[in-house]
Amino acid sequence: MTFTQWNKKLKKRLSALPAQERGKVLAYYEELYMDKRDAGMTEADILAGFSSPEEAAARAAEGSEAPAPKGNAAGRFFFMLVLYLFIGIPVIAAIFSLAVTAAALFLSGFAVLAAGIADFFYFLIQICLYGAGGAYIAHLGIGLGCAGAGALLVPLFLFLTKALLTACGKLLRATGRYIRGKKETV
Amino acid sequence: MDIQLKKGLLDVCVLSVLREGESYGYKIVADVAPYIEISESTLYPILKRLESSAMVTAESRAYNGRLRKYYRITEKGLERIREFIEDAKEFAKIYRFIDNGGRS
């Protein structure tokens, strides 16, 4: 684990603390990390001294009180139920549909890539067999163009699919945390 | 060692380090560690507690192109050390009594 990864985990575990307090804890560990590095310690040795992010967060939270959630759990559940019926479910359905579309486009990107390569080689064979006609050469170009377009579409739509599915997951987790009346705790 | 007792001892150990002059997280751990077990994660709540009870003050200053937080003991912190030393004399008396099998 690197310090960046350790710090990211710690930050997540501190999410129940007020932003100012969280900033102080992160600054404290960053300062220690820099001081230890200046003293010639390796990243592994430094992190071994810090203990786990979970333990560091638990210690840092000693004496701190997480902000009290507003309203009671039943009220929050009812509020989110109404919100979900009219807004949440349609929004999630829309995001999920977009994700499915993106996944389909991701697959079609592969299809375009494969078709382009097949077209190129098919007409390359045709040229070898029947000579270099204008139409055959044009098809070689079309094949290469399709393969290039497919190669560009695949990573783009892969990224889009991942982003949209992640958005669905985050929305659902945030709702769950709101209903439970707390942020991610230590 | 009892956790509460250790907590109290650590507070005074940190204050004792600061009595010698202002210091910062890394150095405080390095100065205290040879005498009592302490880690970076243990030090944070101690410093927070001492700061909130006005026994130390903290100030961030630029060091080597970054910020470093320096802690300084206050009069209240010095008073806490004096109280501890008085308490320790009492403890020593009680310890001798226990060690002698309940005979003074």
PDB file of C-alpha atoms in Angstrom:
ATOM      1  CA  MET A   1       0.000   0.000   0.000  1.00  0.00           C
ATOM      2  CA  THR A   2       1.246   3.501  -0.784  1.00  0.00           C
ATOM      3  CA  PHE A   3       0.737   6.557   1.421  1.00  0.00           C
ATOM      4  CA  THR A   4      -1.777   7.944  -1.100  1.00  0.00           C
ATOM      5  CA  GLN A   5      -3.860   4.751  -0.816  1.00  0.00           C
ATOM      6  CA  TRP A   6      -3.539   4.750   2.986  1.00  0.00           C
ATOM      7  CA  ASN A   7      -4.598   8.398   3.124  1.00  0.00           C
ATOM      8  CA  LYS A   8      -7.578   7.753   0.857  1.00  0.00           C
ATOM      9  CA  LYS A   9      -8.776   4.948   3.144  1.00  0.00           C
ATOM     10  CA  LEU A  10      -8.292   7.139   6.210  1.00  0.00           C
ATOM     11  CA  LYS A  11     -10.267   9.959   4.590  1.00  0.00           C
ATOM     12  CA  LYS A  12     -13.136   7.586   3.878  1.00  0.00           C
ATOM     13  CA  ARG A  13     -13.113   6.319   7.454  1.00  0.00           C
ATOM     14  CA  LEU A  14     -13.192   9.882   8.774  1.00  0.00           C
ATOM     15  CA  SER A  15     -16.275  10.888   6.816  1.00  0.00           C
ATOM     16  CA  ALA A  16     -18.383  10.994   9.999  1.00  0.00           C
ATOM     17  CA  LEU A  17     -16.237  13.810  11.393  1.00  0.00           C
ATOM     18  CA  PRO A  18     -16.848  17.490  10.618  1.00  0.00           C
ATOM     19  CA  ALA A  19     -14.858  18.697   7.587  1.00  0.00           C
ATOM     20  CA  GLN A  20     -12.566  20.909   9.704  1.00  0.00           C
ATOM     21  CA  GLU A  21     -11.651  18.090  12.074  1.00  0.00           C
ATOM     22  CA  ARG A  22     -11.119  15.736   9.152  1.00  0.00           C
ATOM     23  CA  GLY A  23      -8.777  18.260   7.552  1.00  0.00           C
ATOM     24  CA  LYS A  24      -6.756  18.487  10.783  1.00  0.00           C
ATOM     25  CA  VAL A  25      -6.311  14.698  10.990  1.00  0.00           C
ATOM     26  CA  LEU A  26      -5.241  14.413   7.357  1.00  0.00           C
ATOM     27  CA  ALA A  27      -2.819  17.334   7.759  1.00  0.00           C
ATOM     28  CA  TYR A  28      -1.374  15.669  10.894  1.00  0.00           C
ATOM     29  CA  TYR A  29      -0.590  12.420   9.070  1.00  0.00           C
ATOM     30  CA  GLU A  30       0.688  14.237   6.004  1.00  0.00           C
ATOM     31  CA  GLU A  31       3.087  16.232   8.183  1.00  0.00           C
ATOM     32  CA  LEU A  32       4.295  13.071   9.938  1.00  0.00           C
ATOM     33  CA  TYR A  33       4.753  11.321   6.609  1.00  0.00           C
ATOM     34  CA  MET A  34       6.870  14.179   5.253  1.00  0.00           C
ATOM     35  CA  ASP A  35       8.932  14.384   8.456  1.00  0.00           C
ATOM     36  CA  LYS A  36       9.604  10.643   8.440  1.00  0.00           C
ATOM     37  CA  ARG A  37      10.499  10.718   4.767  1.00  0.00           C
ATOM     38  CA  ASP A  38      12.884  13.607   5.416  1.00  0.00           C
ATOM     39  CA  ALA A  39      14.409  11.454   8.168  1.00  0.00           C
ATOM     40  CA  GLY A  40      15.193   8.802   5.539  1.00  0.00           C
ATOM     41  CA  MET A  41      12.483   6.249   6.329  1.00  0.00           C
ATOM     42  CA  THR A  42      10.962   4.138   3.565  1.00  0.00           C
ATOM     43  CA  GLU A  43       7.265   4.339   2.727  1.00  0.00           C
ATOM     44  CA  ALA A  44       6.698   0.802   4.060  1.00  0.00           C
ATOM     45  CA  ASP A  45       8.338   1.626   7.419  1.00  0.00           C
ATOM     46  CA  ILE A  46       6.353   4.840   7.708  1.00  0.00           C
ATOM     47  CA  LEU A  47       3.043   3.110   7.074  1.00  0.00           C
ATOM     48  CA  ALA A  48       3.912   0.322   9.524  1.00  0.00           C
ATOM     49  CA  GLY A  49       4.287   2.985  12.220  1.00  0.00           C
ATOM     50  CA  PHE A  50       0.985   4.611  11.320  1.00  0.00           C
ATOM     51  CA  SER A  51      -1.030   1.414  11.989  1.00  0.00           C
ATOM     52  CA  SER A  52      -4.088   0.680   9.843  1.00  0.00           C
ATOM     53  CA  PRO A  53      -6.279   3.504   8.489  1.00  0.00           C
ATOM     54  CA  GLU A  54      -9.157   2.024  10.492  1.00  0.00           C
ATOM     55  CA  GLU A  55      -7.230   2.249  13.770  1.00  0.00           C
ATOM     56  CA  ALA A  56      -5.877   5.715  12.934  1.00  0.00           C
ATOM     57  CA  ALA A  57      -9.417   6.913  12.214  1.00  0.00           C
ATOM     58  CA  ALA A  58     -10.762   5.368  15.423  1.00  0.00           C
ATOM     59  CA  ARG A  59      -8.042   7.096  17.468  1.00  0.00           C
ATOM     60  CA  ALA A  60      -8.577  10.401  15.706  1.00  0.00           C
ATOM     61  CA  ALA A  61     -12.297  10.231  16.416  1.00  0.00           C
ATOM     62  CA  GLU A  62     -11.685   9.844  20.188  1.00  0.00           C
ATOM     63  CA  GLY A  63     -13.477  12.687  21.916  1.00  0.00           C
ATOM     64  CA  SER A  64     -15.049  13.920  18.688  1.00  0.00           C
ATOM     65  CA  GLU A  65     -18.748  13.771  18.301  1.00  0.00           C
ATOM     66  CA  ALA A  66     -20.189  13.067  14.874  1.00  0.00           C
ATOM     67  CA  PRO A  67     -22.909  15.564  13.898  1.00  0.00           C
ATOM     68  CA  ALA A  68     -26.315  14.314  14.952  1.00  0.00           C
ATOM     69  CA  PRO A  69     -28.549  13.288  12.075  1.00  0.00           C
ATOM     70  CA  LYS A  70     -31.572  15.470  11.454  1.00  0.00           C
ATOM     71  CA  GLY A  71     -34.996  13.894  12.087  1.00  0.00           C
ATOM     72  CA  ASN A  72     -35.697  10.284  12.964  1.00  0.00           C
ATOM     73  CA  ALA A  73     -35.039   7.184  10.893  1.00  0.00           C
ATOM     74  CA  ALA A  74     -38.720   6.559  10.100  1.00  0.00           C
ATOM     75  CA  GLY A  75     -39.165  10.133   8.913  1.00  0.00           C
ATOM     76  CA  ARG A  76     -36.077   9.916   6.726  1.00  0.00           C
ATOM     77  CA  PHE A  77     -37.254   6.594   5.294  1.00  0.00           C
ATOM     78  CA  PHE A  78     -40.679   8.017   4.438  1.00  0.00           C
ATOM     79  CA  PHE A  79     -39.111  11.130   2.916  1.00  0.00           C
ATOM     80  CA  MET A  80     -36.764   9.043   0.767  1.00  0.00           C
ATOM     81  CA  LEU A  81     -39.597   6.687  -0.209  1.00  0.00           C
ATOM     82  CA  VAL A  82     -41.669   9.587  -1.567  1.00  0.00           C
ATOM     83  CA  LEU A  83     -38.585  11.130  -3.165  1.00  0.00           C
ATOM     84  CA  TYR A  84     -37.664   7.816  -4.749  1.00  0.00           C
ATOM     85  CA  LEU A  85     -41.130   7.070  -6.106  1.00  0.00           C
ATOM     86  CA  PHE A  86     -41.296  10.303  -8.048  1.00  0.00           C
ATOM     87  CA  ILE A  87     -37.645  11.213  -8.658  1.00  0.00           C
ATOM     88  CA  GLY A  88     -35.178   8.567  -7.468  1.00  0.00           C
ATOM     89  CA  ILE A  89     -36.497   5.532  -9.348  1.00  0.00           C
ATOM     90  CA  PRO A  90     -36.942   7.397 -12.674  1.00  0.00           C
ATOM     91  CA  VAL A  91     -33.446   8.914 -12.288  1.00  0.00           C
ATOM     92  CA  ILE A  92     -31.851   5.541 -11.521  1.00  0.00           C
ATOM     93  CA  ALA A  93     -33.790   3.923 -14.380  1.00  0.00           C
ATOM     94  CA  ALA A  94     -32.586   6.648 -16.735  1.00  0.00           C
ATOM     95  CA  ILE A  95     -28.958   6.318 -15.591  1.00  0.00           C
ATOM     96  CA  PHE A  96     -29.151   2.531 -15.804  1.00  0.00           C
ATOM     97  CA  SER A  97     -30.658   2.713 -19.316  1.00  0.00           C
ATOM     98  CA  LEU A  98     -27.809   4.993 -20.362  1.00  0.00           C
ATOM     99  CA  ALA A  99     -25.349   2.503 -18.857  1.00  0.00           C
ATOM    100  CA  VAL A 100     -26.923  -0.360 -20.808  1.00  0.00           C
ATOM    101  CA  THR A 101     -26.829   1.761 -23.975  1.00  0.00           C
ATOM    102  CA  ALA A 102     -23.184   2.561 -23.338  1.00  0.00           C
ATOM    103  CA  ALA A 103     -22.462  -1.143 -22.801  1.00  0.00           C
ATOM    104  CA  ALA A 104     -24.203  -1.923 -26.110  1.00  0.00           C
ATOM    105  CA  LEU A 105     -22.153   0.748 -27.843  1.00  0.00           C
ATOM    106  CA  PHE A 106     -19.044  -0.698 -26.237  1.00  0.00           C
ATOM    107  CA  LEU A 107     -19.862  -4.061 -27.817  1.00  0.00           C
ATOM    108  CA  SER A 108     -20.728  -2.388 -31.113  1.00  0.00           C
ATOM    109  CA  GLY A 109     -17.307  -0.697 -30.989  1.00  0.00           C
ATOM    110  CA  PHE A 110     -15.783  -4.171 -31.005  1.00  0.00           C
ATOM    111  CA  ALA A 111     -18.091  -5.162 -33.880  1.00  0.00           C
ATOM    112  CA  VAL A 112     -17.022  -2.134 -35.927  1.00  0.00           C
ATOM    113  CA  LEU A 113     -13.373  -2.904 -35.202  1.00  0.00           C
ATOM    114  CA  ALA A 114     -13.782  -6.565 -36.191  1.00  0.00           C
ATOM    115  CA  ALA A 115     -15.824  -5.701 -39.300  1.00  0.00           C
ATOM    116  CA  GLY A 116     -13.216  -3.151 -40.389  1.00  0.00           C
ATOM    117  CA  ILE A 117     -10.386  -5.668 -40.043  1.00  0.00           C
ATOM    118  CA  ALA A 118     -12.397  -8.384 -41.836  1.00  0.00           C
ATOM    119  CA  ASP A 119     -13.284  -5.974 -44.662  1.00  0.00           C
ATOM    120  CA  PHE A 120      -9.639  -4.984 -45.053  1.00  0.00           C
ATOM    121  CA  PHE A 121      -8.353  -8.547 -45.253  1.00  0.00           C
ATOM    122  CA  TYR A 122     -11.229  -9.729 -47.474  1.00  0.00           C
ATOM    123  CA  PHE A 123     -10.502  -7.105 -50.100  1.00  0.00           C
ATOM    124  CA  LEU A 124      -6.760  -7.600 -49.721  1.00  0.00           C
ATOM    125  CA  ILE A 125      -7.330 -11.222 -50.776  1.00  0.00           C
ATOM    126  CA  GLN A 126      -9.612 -10.027 -53.611  1.00  0.00           C
ATOM    127  CA  ILE A 127      -6.840  -7.764 -54.894  1.00  0.00           C
ATOM    128  CA  CYS A 128      -4.356 -10.645 -54.756  1.00  0.00           C
ATOM    129  CA  LEU A 129      -6.749 -12.859 -56.702  1.00  0.00           C
ATOM    130  CA  TYR A 130      -8.284 -10.455 -59.248  1.00  0.00           C
ATOM    131  CA  GLY A 131      -5.896  -7.506 -59.410  1.00  0.00           C
ATOM    132  CA  ALA A 132      -5.965  -4.024 -57.876  1.00  0.00           C
ATOM    133  CA  GLY A 133      -9.313  -2.616 -58.995  1.00  0.00           C
ATOM    134  CA  GLY A 134     -10.373   0.852 -57.802  1.00  0.00           C
ATOM    135  CA  ALA A 135     -13.340  -0.461 -55.830  1.00  0.00           C
ATOM    136  CA  TYR A 136     -11.194  -3.022 -54.062  1.00  0.00           C
ATOM    137  CA  ILE A 137      -8.638  -0.411 -53.003  1.00  0.00           C
ATOM    138  CA  ALA A 138     -11.462   1.829 -51.785  1.00  0.00           C
ATOM    139  CA  HIS A 139     -12.741  -1.066 -49.652  1.00  0.00           C
ATOM    140  CA  LEU A 140      -9.302  -1.465 -48.087  1.00  0.00           C
ATOM    141  CA  GLY A 141      -9.529   2.179 -47.001  1.00  0.00           C
ATOM    142  CA  ILE A 142     -13.069   1.684 -45.685  1.00  0.00           C
ATOM    143  CA  GLY A 143     -11.927  -1.370 -43.740  1.00  0.00           C
ATOM    144  CA  LEU A 144      -9.050   0.484 -42.134  1.00  0.00           C
ATOM    145  CA  GLY A 145     -11.315   3.445 -41.353  1.00  0.00           C
ATOM    146  CA  CYS A 146     -13.872   1.193 -39.644  1.00  0.00           C
ATOM    147  CA  ALA A 147     -11.161  -0.559 -37.640  1.00  0.00           C
ATOM    148  CA  GLY A 148      -9.806   2.824 -36.488  1.00  0.00           C
ATOM    149  CA  ALA A 149     -13.280   4.078 -35.530  1.00  0.00           C
ATOM    150  CA  GLY A 150     -13.937   0.852 -33.629  1.00  0.00           C
ATOM    151  CA  ALA A 151     -10.642   1.167 -31.753  1.00  0.00           C
ATOM    152  CA  LEU A 152     -11.631   4.690 -30.690  1.00  0.00           C
ATOM    153  CA  LEU A 153     -15.169   3.724 -29.676  1.00  0.00           C
ATOM    154  CA  VAL A 154     -14.233   0.750 -27.472  1.00  0.00           C
ATOM    155  CA  PRO A 155     -12.344   2.640 -24.677  1.00  0.00           C
ATOM    156  CA  LEU A 156     -14.712   5.605 -24.838  1.00  0.00           C
ATOM    157  CA  PHE A 157     -17.830   3.512 -24.304  1.00  0.00           C
ATOM    158  CA  LEU A 158     -16.100   1.288 -21.765  1.00  0.00           C
ATOM    159  CA  PHE A 159     -15.384   4.411 -19.713  1.00  0.00           C
ATOM    160  CA  LEU A 160     -18.951   5.648 -20.157  1.00  0.00           C
ATOM    161  CA  THR A 161     -20.436   2.306 -19.065  1.00  0.00           C
ATOM    162  CA  LYS A 162     -18.267   2.197 -15.963  1.00  0.00           C
ATOM    163  CA  ALA A 163     -19.040   5.824 -15.029  1.00  0.00           C
ATOM    164  CA  LEU A 164     -22.793   5.375 -15.369  1.00  0.00           C
ATOM    165  CA  LEU A 165     -22.907   2.109 -13.403  1.00  0.00           C
ATOM    166  CA  THR A 166     -20.744   3.714 -10.678  1.00  0.00           C
ATOM    167  CA  ALA A 167     -23.185   6.659 -10.564  1.00  0.00           C
ATOM    168  CA  CYS A 168     -26.098   4.233  -9.997  1.00  0.00           C
ATOM    169  CA  GLY A 169     -24.193   2.514  -7.172  1.00  0.00           C
ATOM    170  CA  LYS A 170     -23.227   5.797  -5.498  1.00  0.00           C
ATOM    171  CA  LEU A 171     -26.773   7.078  -5.602  1.00  0.00           C
ATOM    172  CA  LEU A 172     -28.088   3.908  -3.964  1.00  0.00           C
ATOM    173  CA  ARG A 173     -25.344   3.896  -1.279  1.00  0.00           C
ATOM    174  CA  ALA A 174     -25.917   7.580  -0.474  1.00  0.00           C
ATOM    175  CA  THR A 175     -29.627   6.904  -0.050  1.00  0.00           C
ATOM    176  CA  GLY A 176     -28.905   3.983   2.264  1.00  0.00           C
ATOM    177  CA  ARG A 177     -26.587   6.121   4.388  1.00  0.00           C
ATOM    178  CA  TYR A 178     -29.160   8.916   4.565  1.00  0.00           C
ATOM    179  CA  ILE A 179     -31.883   6.532   5.719  1.00  0.00           C
ATOM    180  CA  ARG A 180     -29.564   5.036   8.359  1.00  0.00           C
ATOM    181  CA  GLY A 181     -29.012   8.613   9.487  1.00  0.00           C
ATOM    182  CA  LYS A 182     -25.270   8.722   9.283  1.00  0.00           C
ATOM    183  CA  LYS A 183     -22.360   9.042   6.998  1.00  0.00           C
ATOM    184  CA  GLU A 184     -19.798   6.257   6.610  1.00  0.00           C
ATOM    185  CA  THR A 185     -18.539   5.739  10.126  1.00  0.00           C
ATOM    186  CA  VAL A 186     -15.304   4.444  11.592  1.00  0.00           C
TER     187      VAL A 186
ATOM    188  CA  MET B   1      -0.564  -1.093  32.130  1.00  0.00           C
ATOM    189  CA  ASP B   2      -4.068   0.183  32.867  1.00  0.00           C
ATOM    190  CA  ILE B   3      -5.360   2.170  29.877  1.00  0.00           C
ATOM    191  CA  GLN B   4      -6.608   5.147  31.887  1.00  0.00           C
ATOM    192  CA  LEU B   5      -3.384   5.315  33.876  1.00  0.00           C
ATOM    193  CA  LYS B   6      -1.343   5.147  30.678  1.00  0.00           C
ATOM    194  CA  LYS B   7      -3.478   7.876  29.104  1.00  0.00           C
ATOM    195  CA  GLY B   8      -2.763  10.184  32.026  1.00  0.00           C
ATOM    196  CA  LEU B   9       0.947   9.345  31.956  1.00  0.00           C
ATOM    197  CA  LEU B  10       1.171   9.999  28.222  1.00  0.00           C
ATOM    198  CA  ASP B  11      -0.430  13.424  28.634  1.00  0.00           C
ATOM    199  CA  VAL B  12       2.213  14.387  31.190  1.00  0.00           C
ATOM    200  CA  CYS B  13       5.042  12.852  29.116  1.00  0.00           C
ATOM    201  CA  VAL B  14       4.028  14.980  26.136  1.00  0.00           C
ATOM    202  CA  LEU B  15       3.808  18.055  28.349  1.00  0.00           C
ATOM    203  CA  SER B  16       7.259  17.278  29.749  1.00  0.00           C
ATOM    204  CA  VAL B  17       8.722  17.167  26.247  1.00  0.00           C
ATOM    205  CA  LEU B  18       7.129  20.519  25.484  1.00  0.00           C
ATOM    206  CA  ARG B  19       8.495  21.987  28.717  1.00  0.00           C
ATOM    207  CA  GLU B  20      11.922  21.792  27.062  1.00  0.00           C
ATOM    208  CA  GLY B  21      10.668  23.935  24.183  1.00  0.00           C
ATOM    209  CA  GLU B  22       8.154  23.902  21.366  1.00  0.00           C
ATOM    210  CA  SER B  23       7.997  20.734  19.310  1.00  0.00           C
ATOM    211  CA  TYR B  24       6.081  18.942  16.540  1.00  0.00           C
ATOM    212  CA  GLY B  25       4.389  15.564  16.061  1.00  0.00           C
ATOM    213  CA  TYR B  26       7.286  13.505  14.740  1.00  0.00           C
ATOM    214  CA  LYS B  27       9.756  14.814  17.323  1.00  0.00           C
ATOM    215  CA  ILE B  28       7.343  14.387  20.226  1.00  0.00           C
ATOM    216  CA  VAL B  29       6.843  10.705  19.356  1.00  0.00           C
ATOM    217  CA  ALA B  30      10.609  10.233  18.986  1.00  0.00           C
ATOM    218  CA  ASP B  31      11.279  11.899  22.382  1.00  0.00           C
ATOM    219  CA  VAL B  32       8.588  10.042  24.327  1.00  0.00           C
ATOM    220  CA  ALA B  33       8.907   6.564  22.709  1.00  0.00           C
ATOM    221  CA  PRO B  34      12.078   5.470  24.607  1.00  0.00           C
ATOM    222  CA  TYR B  35      10.242   5.843  27.935  1.00  0.00           C
ATOM    223  CA  ILE B  36       6.647   4.778  27.236  1.00  0.00           C
ATOM    224  CA  GLU B  37       4.967   3.085  24.300  1.00  0.00           C
ATOM    225  CA  ILE B  38       3.441   5.684  21.992  1.00  0.00           C
ATOM    226  CA  SER B  39       2.492   5.749  18.339  1.00  0.00           C
ATOM    227  CA  GLU B  40       1.499   8.473  15.925  1.00  0.00           C
ATOM    228  CA  SER B  41      -2.140   7.448  16.108  1.00  0.00           C
ATOM    229  CA  THR B  42      -2.011   7.593  19.916  1.00  0.00           C
ATOM    230  CA  LEU B  43      -0.424  11.037  19.910  1.00  0.00           C
ATOM    231  CA  TYR B  44      -3.147  12.721  17.859  1.00  0.00           C
ATOM    232  CA  PRO B  45      -5.953  12.484  20.480  1.00  0.00           C
ATOM    233  CA  ILE B  46      -3.477  13.452  23.219  1.00  0.00           C
ATOM    234  CA  LEU B  47      -2.489  16.648  21.417  1.00  0.00           C
ATOM    235  CA  LYS B  48      -6.128  17.376  20.650  1.00  0.00           C
ATOM    236  CA  ARG B  49      -7.071  16.882  24.301  1.00  0.00           C
ATOM    237  CA  LEU B  50      -4.218  19.028  25.580  1.00  0.00           C
ATOM    238  CA  GLU B  51      -5.021  21.755  23.071  1.00  0.00           C
ATOM    239  CA  SER B  52      -8.732  21.808  23.894  1.00  0.00           C
ATOM    240  CA  SER B  53      -7.972  21.977  27.616  1.00  0.00           C
ATOM    241  CA  ALA B  54      -5.600  24.916  26.938  1.00  0.00           C
ATOM    242  CA  MET B  55      -2.524  23.083  28.243  1.00  0.00           C
ATOM    243  CA  VAL B  56      -0.802  23.549  24.909  1.00  0.00           C
ATOM    244  CA  THR B  57      -1.153  25.957  22.019  1.00  0.00           C
ATOM    245  CA  ALA B  58      -0.533  25.069  18.405  1.00  0.00           C
ATOM    246  CA  GLU B  59       0.735  27.120  15.513  1.00  0.00           C
ATOM    247  CA  SER B  60       1.323  26.080  11.903  1.00  0.00           C
ATOM    248  CA  ARG B  61       4.475  27.446  10.334  1.00  0.00           C
ATOM    249  CA  ALA B  62       6.193  26.991   6.989  1.00  0.00           C
ATOM    250  CA  TYR B  63       9.016  24.463   7.021  1.00  0.00           C
ATOM    251  CA  ASN B  64      10.861  23.215   3.956  1.00  0.00           C
ATOM    252  CA  GLY B  65       8.133  24.403   1.607  1.00  0.00           C
ATOM    253  CA  ARG B  66       5.290  22.839   3.604  1.00  0.00           C
ATOM    254  CA  LEU B  67       3.376  23.450   6.818  1.00  0.00           C
ATOM    255  CA  ARG B  68       4.379  21.971  10.146  1.00  0.00           C
ATOM    256  CA  LYS B  69       2.354  22.334  13.342  1.00  0.00           C
ATOM    257  CA  TYR B  70       4.357  23.376  16.402  1.00  0.00           C
ATOM    258  CA  TYR B  71       3.038  22.840  19.919  1.00  0.00           C
ATOM    259  CA  ARG B  72       3.955  24.968  22.910  1.00  0.00           C
ATOM    260  CA  ILE B  73       3.155  24.377  26.587  1.00  0.00           C
ATOM    261  CA  THR B  74       1.070  26.945  28.480  1.00  0.00           C
ATOM    262  CA  GLU B  75       1.073  27.904  32.156  1.00  0.00           C
ATOM    263  CA  LYS B  76      -1.855  25.508  32.656  1.00  0.00           C
ATOM    264  CA  GLY B  77       0.239  22.703  31.158  1.00  0.00           C
ATOM    265  CA  LEU B  78       3.129  23.482  33.504  1.00  0.00           C
ATOM    266  CA  GLU B  79       0.683  23.438  36.406  1.00  0.00           C
ATOM    267  CA  ARG B  80      -0.483  19.968  35.297  1.00  0.00           C
ATOM    268  CA  ILE B  81       3.120  18.699  35.460  1.00  0.00           C
ATOM    269  CA  ARG B  82       3.523  20.090  38.972  1.00  0.00           C
ATOM    270  CA  GLU B  83       0.266  18.437  40.041  1.00  0.00           C
ATOM    271  CA  PHE B  84       1.445  15.148  38.570  1.00  0.00           C
ATOM    272  CA  ILE B  85       4.729  15.283  40.459  1.00  0.00           C
ATOM    273  CA  GLU B  86       2.823  15.849  43.725  1.00  0.00           C
ATOM    274  CA  ASP B  87       0.474  12.962  42.884  1.00  0.00           C
ATOM    275  CA  ALA B  88       3.446  10.734  42.081  1.00  0.00           C
ATOM    276  CA  LYS B  89       4.879  11.320  45.574  1.00  0.00           C
ATOM    277  CA  GLU B  90       1.573  10.107  47.017  1.00  0.00           C
ATOM    278  CA  PHE B  91       1.629   7.096  44.679  1.00  0.00           C
ATOM    279  CA  ALA B  92       5.175   6.278  45.779  1.00  0.00           C
ATOM    280  CA  LYS B  93       4.059   6.244  49.439  1.00  0.00           C
ATOM    281  CA  ILE B  94       1.125   3.956  48.608  1.00  0.00           C
ATOM    282  CA  TYR B  95       3.369   1.735  46.500  1.00  0.00           C
ATOM    283  CA  ARG B  96       5.852   1.293  49.377  1.00  0.00           C
ATOM    284  CA  PHE B  97       2.952   0.438  51.706  1.00  0.00           C
ATOM    285  CA  ILE B  98       1.658  -2.218  49.278  1.00  0.00           C
ATOM    286  CA  ASP B  99       5.153  -3.527  48.584  1.00  0.00           C
ATOM    287  CA  ASN B 100       5.781  -3.938  52.309  1.00  0.00           C
ATOM    288  CA  GLY B 101       2.726  -6.180  52.573  1.00  0.00           C
ATOM    289  CA  GLY B 102       0.462  -3.585  54.189  1.00  0.00           C
ATOM    290  CA  ARG B 103       2.983  -2.502  56.839  1.00  0.00           C
ATOM    291  CA  SER B 104       4.087   1.099  57.019  1.00  0.00           C
TER     292      SER B 104
END
